[in-house]
Short mmCIF file of C-alpha atoms in Angstrom, two decimals:
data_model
loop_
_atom_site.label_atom_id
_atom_site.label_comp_id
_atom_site.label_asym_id
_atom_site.label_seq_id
_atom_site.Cartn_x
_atom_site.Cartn_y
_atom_site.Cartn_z
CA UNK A 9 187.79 205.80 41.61
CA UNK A 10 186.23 202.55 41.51
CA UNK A 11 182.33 202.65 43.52
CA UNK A 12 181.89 198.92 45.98
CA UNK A 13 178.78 197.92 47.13
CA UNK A 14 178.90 195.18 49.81
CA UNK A 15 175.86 192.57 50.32
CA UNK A 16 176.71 190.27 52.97
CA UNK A 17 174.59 189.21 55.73
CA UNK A 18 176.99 188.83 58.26
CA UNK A 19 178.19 192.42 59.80
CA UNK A 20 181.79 191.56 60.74
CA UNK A 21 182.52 190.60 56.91
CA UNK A 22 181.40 193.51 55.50
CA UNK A 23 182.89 195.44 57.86
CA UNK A 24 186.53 193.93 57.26
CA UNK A 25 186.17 193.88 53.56
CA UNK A 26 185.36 197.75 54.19
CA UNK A 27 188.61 198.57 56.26
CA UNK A 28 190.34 196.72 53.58
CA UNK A 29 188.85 198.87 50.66
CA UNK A 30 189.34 202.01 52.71
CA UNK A 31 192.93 201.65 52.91
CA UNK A 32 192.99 202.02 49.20
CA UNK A 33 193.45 205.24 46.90
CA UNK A 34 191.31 203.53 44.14
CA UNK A 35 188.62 202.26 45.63
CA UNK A 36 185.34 203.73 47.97
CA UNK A 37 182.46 201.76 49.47
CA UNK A 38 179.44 203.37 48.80
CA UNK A 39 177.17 201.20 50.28
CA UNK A 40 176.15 197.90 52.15
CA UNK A 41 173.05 195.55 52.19
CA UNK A 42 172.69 192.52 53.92
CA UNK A 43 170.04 190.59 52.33
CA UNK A 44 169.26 190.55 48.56
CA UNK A 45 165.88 192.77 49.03
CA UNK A 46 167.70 195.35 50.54
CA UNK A 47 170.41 195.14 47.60
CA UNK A 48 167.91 195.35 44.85
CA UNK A 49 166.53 198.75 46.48
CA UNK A 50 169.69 200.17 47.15
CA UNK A 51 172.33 199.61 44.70
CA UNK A 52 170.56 201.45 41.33
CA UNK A 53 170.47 204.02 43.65
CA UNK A 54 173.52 204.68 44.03
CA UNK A 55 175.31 203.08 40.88
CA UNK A 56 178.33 201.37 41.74
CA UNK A 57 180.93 199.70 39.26
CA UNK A 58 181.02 196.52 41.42
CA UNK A 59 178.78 194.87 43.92
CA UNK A 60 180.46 192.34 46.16
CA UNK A 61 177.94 189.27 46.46
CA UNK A 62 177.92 186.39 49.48
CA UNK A 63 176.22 183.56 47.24
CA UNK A 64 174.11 182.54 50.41
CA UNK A 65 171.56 185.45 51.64
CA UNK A 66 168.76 184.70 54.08
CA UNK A 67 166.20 185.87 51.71
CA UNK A 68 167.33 184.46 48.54
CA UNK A 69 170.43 183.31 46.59
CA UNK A 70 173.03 185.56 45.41
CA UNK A 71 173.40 184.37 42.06
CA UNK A 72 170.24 185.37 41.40
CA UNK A 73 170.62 188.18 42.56
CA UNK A 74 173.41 188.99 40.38
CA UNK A 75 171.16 188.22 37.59
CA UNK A 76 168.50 190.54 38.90
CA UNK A 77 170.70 193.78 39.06
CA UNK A 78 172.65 193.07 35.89
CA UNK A 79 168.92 192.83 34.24
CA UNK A 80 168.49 196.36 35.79
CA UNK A 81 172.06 197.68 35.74
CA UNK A 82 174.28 196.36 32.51
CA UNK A 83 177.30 198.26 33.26
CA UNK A 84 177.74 196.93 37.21
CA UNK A 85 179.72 194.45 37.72
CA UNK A 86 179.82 191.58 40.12
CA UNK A 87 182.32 189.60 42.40
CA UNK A 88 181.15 186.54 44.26
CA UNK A 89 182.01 186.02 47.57
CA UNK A 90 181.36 182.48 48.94
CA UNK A 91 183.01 180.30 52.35
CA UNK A 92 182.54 177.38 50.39
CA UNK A 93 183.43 176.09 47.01
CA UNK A 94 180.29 174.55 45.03
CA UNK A 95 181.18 173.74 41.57
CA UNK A 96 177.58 173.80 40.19
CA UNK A 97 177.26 177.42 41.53
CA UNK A 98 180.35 178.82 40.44
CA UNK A 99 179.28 177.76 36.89
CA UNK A 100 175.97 178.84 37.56
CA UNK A 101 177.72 182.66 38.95
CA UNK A 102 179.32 182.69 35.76
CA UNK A 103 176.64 182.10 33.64
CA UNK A 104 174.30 184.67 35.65
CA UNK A 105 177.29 187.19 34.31
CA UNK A 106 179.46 187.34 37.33
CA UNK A 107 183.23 188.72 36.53
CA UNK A 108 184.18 186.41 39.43
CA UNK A 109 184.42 183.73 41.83
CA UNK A 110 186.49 183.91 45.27
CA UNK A 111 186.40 182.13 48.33
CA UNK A 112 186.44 183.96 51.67
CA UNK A 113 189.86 182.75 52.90
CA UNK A 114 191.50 184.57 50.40
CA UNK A 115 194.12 186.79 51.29
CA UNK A 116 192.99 190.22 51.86
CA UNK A 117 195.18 192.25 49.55
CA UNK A 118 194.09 189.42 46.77
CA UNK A 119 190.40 190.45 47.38
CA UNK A 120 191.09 193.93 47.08
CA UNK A 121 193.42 193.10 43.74
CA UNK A 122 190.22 190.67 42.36
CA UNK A 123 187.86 193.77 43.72
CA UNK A 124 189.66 195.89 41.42
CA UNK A 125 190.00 193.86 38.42
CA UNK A 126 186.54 193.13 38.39
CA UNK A 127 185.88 196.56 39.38
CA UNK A 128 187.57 197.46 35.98
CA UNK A 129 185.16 195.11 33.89
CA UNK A 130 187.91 192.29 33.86
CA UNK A 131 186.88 188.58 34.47
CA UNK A 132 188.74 186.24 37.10
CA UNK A 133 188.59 183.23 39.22
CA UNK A 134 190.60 182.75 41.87
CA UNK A 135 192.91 179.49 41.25
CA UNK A 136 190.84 176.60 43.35
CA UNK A 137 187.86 178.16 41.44
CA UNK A 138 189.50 177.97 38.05
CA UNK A 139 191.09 174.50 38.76
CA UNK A 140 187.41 173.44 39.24
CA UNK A 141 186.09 174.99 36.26
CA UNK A 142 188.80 173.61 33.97
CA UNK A 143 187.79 169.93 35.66
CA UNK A 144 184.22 170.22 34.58
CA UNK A 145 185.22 171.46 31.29
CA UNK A 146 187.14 169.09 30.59
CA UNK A 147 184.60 166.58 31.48
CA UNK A 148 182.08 168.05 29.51
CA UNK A 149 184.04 167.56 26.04
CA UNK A 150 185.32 164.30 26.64
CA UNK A 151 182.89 162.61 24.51
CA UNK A 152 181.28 165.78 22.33
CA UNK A 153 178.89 165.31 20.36
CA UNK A 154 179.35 168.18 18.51
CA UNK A 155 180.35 166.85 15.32
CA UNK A 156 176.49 165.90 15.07
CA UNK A 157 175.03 169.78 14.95
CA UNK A 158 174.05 171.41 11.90
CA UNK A 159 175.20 174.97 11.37
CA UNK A 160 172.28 176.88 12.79
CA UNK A 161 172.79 174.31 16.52
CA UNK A 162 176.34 175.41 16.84
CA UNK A 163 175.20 178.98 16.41
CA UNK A 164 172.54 178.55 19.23
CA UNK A 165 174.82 176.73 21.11
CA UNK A 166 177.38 179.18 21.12
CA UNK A 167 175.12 182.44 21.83
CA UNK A 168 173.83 180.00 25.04
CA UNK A 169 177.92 180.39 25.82
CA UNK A 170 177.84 183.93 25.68
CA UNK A 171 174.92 183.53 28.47
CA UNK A 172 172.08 185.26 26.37
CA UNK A 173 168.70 184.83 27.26
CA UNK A 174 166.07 183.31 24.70
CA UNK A 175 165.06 186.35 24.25
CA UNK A 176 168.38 187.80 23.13
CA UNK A 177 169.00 184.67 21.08
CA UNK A 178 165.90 185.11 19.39
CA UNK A 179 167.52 189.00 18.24
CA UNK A 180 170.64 187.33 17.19
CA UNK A 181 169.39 184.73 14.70
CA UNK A 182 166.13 186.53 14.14
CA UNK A 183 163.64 184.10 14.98
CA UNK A 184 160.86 183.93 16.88
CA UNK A 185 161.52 183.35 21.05
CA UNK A 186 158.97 180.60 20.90
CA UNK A 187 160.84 178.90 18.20
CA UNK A 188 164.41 179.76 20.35
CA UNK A 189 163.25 178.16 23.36
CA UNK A 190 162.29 174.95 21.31
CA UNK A 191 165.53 175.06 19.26
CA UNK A 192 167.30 175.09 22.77
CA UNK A 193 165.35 172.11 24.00
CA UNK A 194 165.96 170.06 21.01
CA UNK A 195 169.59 171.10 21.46
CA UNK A 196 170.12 169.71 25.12
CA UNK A 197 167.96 166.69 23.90
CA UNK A 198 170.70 166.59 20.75
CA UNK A 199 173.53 166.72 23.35
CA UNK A 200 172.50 164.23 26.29
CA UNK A 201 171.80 167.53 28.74
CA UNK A 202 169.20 168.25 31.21
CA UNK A 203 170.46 171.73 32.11
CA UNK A 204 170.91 174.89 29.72
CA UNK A 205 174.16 175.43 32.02
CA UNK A 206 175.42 172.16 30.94
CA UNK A 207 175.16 173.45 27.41
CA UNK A 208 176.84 176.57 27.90
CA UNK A 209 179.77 174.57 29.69
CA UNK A 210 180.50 173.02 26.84
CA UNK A 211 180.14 175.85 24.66
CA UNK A 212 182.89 177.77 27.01
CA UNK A 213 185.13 174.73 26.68
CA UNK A 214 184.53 174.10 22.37
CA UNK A 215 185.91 177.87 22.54
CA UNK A 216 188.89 177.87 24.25
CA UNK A 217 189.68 174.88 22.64
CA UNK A 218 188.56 176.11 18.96
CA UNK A 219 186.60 172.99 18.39
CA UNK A 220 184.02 174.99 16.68
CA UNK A 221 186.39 175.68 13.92
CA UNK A 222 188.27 172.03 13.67
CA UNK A 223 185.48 169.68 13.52
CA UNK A 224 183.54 169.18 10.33
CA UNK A 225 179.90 170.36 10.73
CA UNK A 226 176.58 168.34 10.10
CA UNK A 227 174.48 169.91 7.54
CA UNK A 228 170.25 170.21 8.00
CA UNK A 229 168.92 170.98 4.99
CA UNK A 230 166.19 173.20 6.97
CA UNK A 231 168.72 174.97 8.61
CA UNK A 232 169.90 178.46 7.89
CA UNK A 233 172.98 180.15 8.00
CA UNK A 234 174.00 183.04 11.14
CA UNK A 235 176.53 184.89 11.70
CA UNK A 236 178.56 183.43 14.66
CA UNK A 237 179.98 185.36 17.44
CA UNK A 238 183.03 185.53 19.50
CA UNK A 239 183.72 183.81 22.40
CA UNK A 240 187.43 184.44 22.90
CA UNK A 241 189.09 184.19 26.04
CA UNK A 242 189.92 187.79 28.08
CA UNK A 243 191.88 186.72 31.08
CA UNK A 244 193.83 183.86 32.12
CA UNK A 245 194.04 182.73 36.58
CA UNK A 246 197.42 180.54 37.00
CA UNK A 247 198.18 180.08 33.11
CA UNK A 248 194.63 178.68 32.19
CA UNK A 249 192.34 180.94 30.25
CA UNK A 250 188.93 181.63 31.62
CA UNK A 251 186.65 182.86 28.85
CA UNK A 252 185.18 185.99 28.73
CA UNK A 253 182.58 186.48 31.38
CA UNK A 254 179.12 187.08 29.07
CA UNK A 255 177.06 190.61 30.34
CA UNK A 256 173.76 190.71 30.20
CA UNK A 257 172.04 192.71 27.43
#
């Protein structure tokens, strides 16, 4: 039996998405919020596998909020739930460690199916989310300038794929965070970015695309060699594969 909690602020959608859940064997709503306060009281309370996020709350934003109760709960998972498609969000939702992305006009037997896949720990997007993601990650390696980081950048730049905090990094490659956080700022410098979501763009897209592996690396004499990870792709939306959703740690 897979446990829903709802956060919407408007009644009348949680309320559907609830008659819709209770018409299925599998699944049980165990609780609803409608404002991210009221979400980050109740849901560790009663441990769900899947919260059911509206991106816009009227006390704060609902990516955040994902965020927040991943920080708190690492085994819950999230589904965003959004009337309007915002491609710098649904990146953002992603990175934040959302399993997915839909938009409210989707079918109702497809939001129960995406309920339960992300329910399950599986990552999706529904297709206009996925066509947008593959747009911007496309345009993000058109000109890479990968082929200019040393060993111990690709490393950082592919843990900052994987959506791990400096922190985390900082565990990975054992280093100090201080030293991570000005690593990653000599990085986005490196790579023409303002944004540490620009960088892990690109780092989803050099993945799928095993760039990491094809192009010839530059080598830093100060640099020293880590162990990279895995960023292979889990599920693929219309034939494209989205790469694994990264879970906070």
């Amino acid at each position: 039996m897979i446990r829903v909690f709802l956060v919407d602020d408007h009644e009348i959608v949680r309320c559907g998405v609830a008659d819709l859940i209770d018409d299925e064997d599998d699944l049980v709503v165990v609780g609803q919020a409608s404002s991210a306060g009221e979400a980050m009281r109740r849901i560790p309370a009663v441990n769900p596998d899947i919260a059911v996020l509206d991106v816009r709350l009227p006390d704060g934003n609902g990516i955040e909020l994902c965020r927040d109760l991943r920080s708190r709960c690492p085994d819950l998972n999230c589904l965003m739930l959004t009337s309007f498609t915002d491609e710098q969000a649904m990146l953002d939702a992603i990175m934040a460690g959302a399993g997915g992305y839909v938009i409210k006009d989707i079918k109702g037997m497809d939001l129960v199916s995406a309920i339960r896949a992300v329910g399950s720990g599986r990552s999706l997007l529904d297709n206009r989310a996925a066509a947008v993601l593959k747009s911007r990650l496309q345009a993000a390696t058109e000109s890479s300038p990968v082929t200019t980081l040393n060993d111990q950048e690709r490393t950082l730049l592919e843990l900052i794929g994987q959506g791990l905090t400096n922190r985390q990094i900082a565990g990975e490659m054992f280093l100090a965070e201080k030293t991570v956080k000005n690593y990653v700022s000599r990085l986005l410098g490196k790579l023409g970015m303002e944004r540490r979501t620009q960088a892990a763009v690109l780092a989803a897209r050099l993945a799928d695309t095993h760039t990491y592996s094809e192009q010839p690396r530059s080598r830093d004499v100060n640099s020293q060699p880590v162990g990279q990870q895995d960023v292979s792709s889990s599920a693929k939306i219309g034939g494209w594969p989205i790469g694994r959703v990264p879970k906070s740690r």
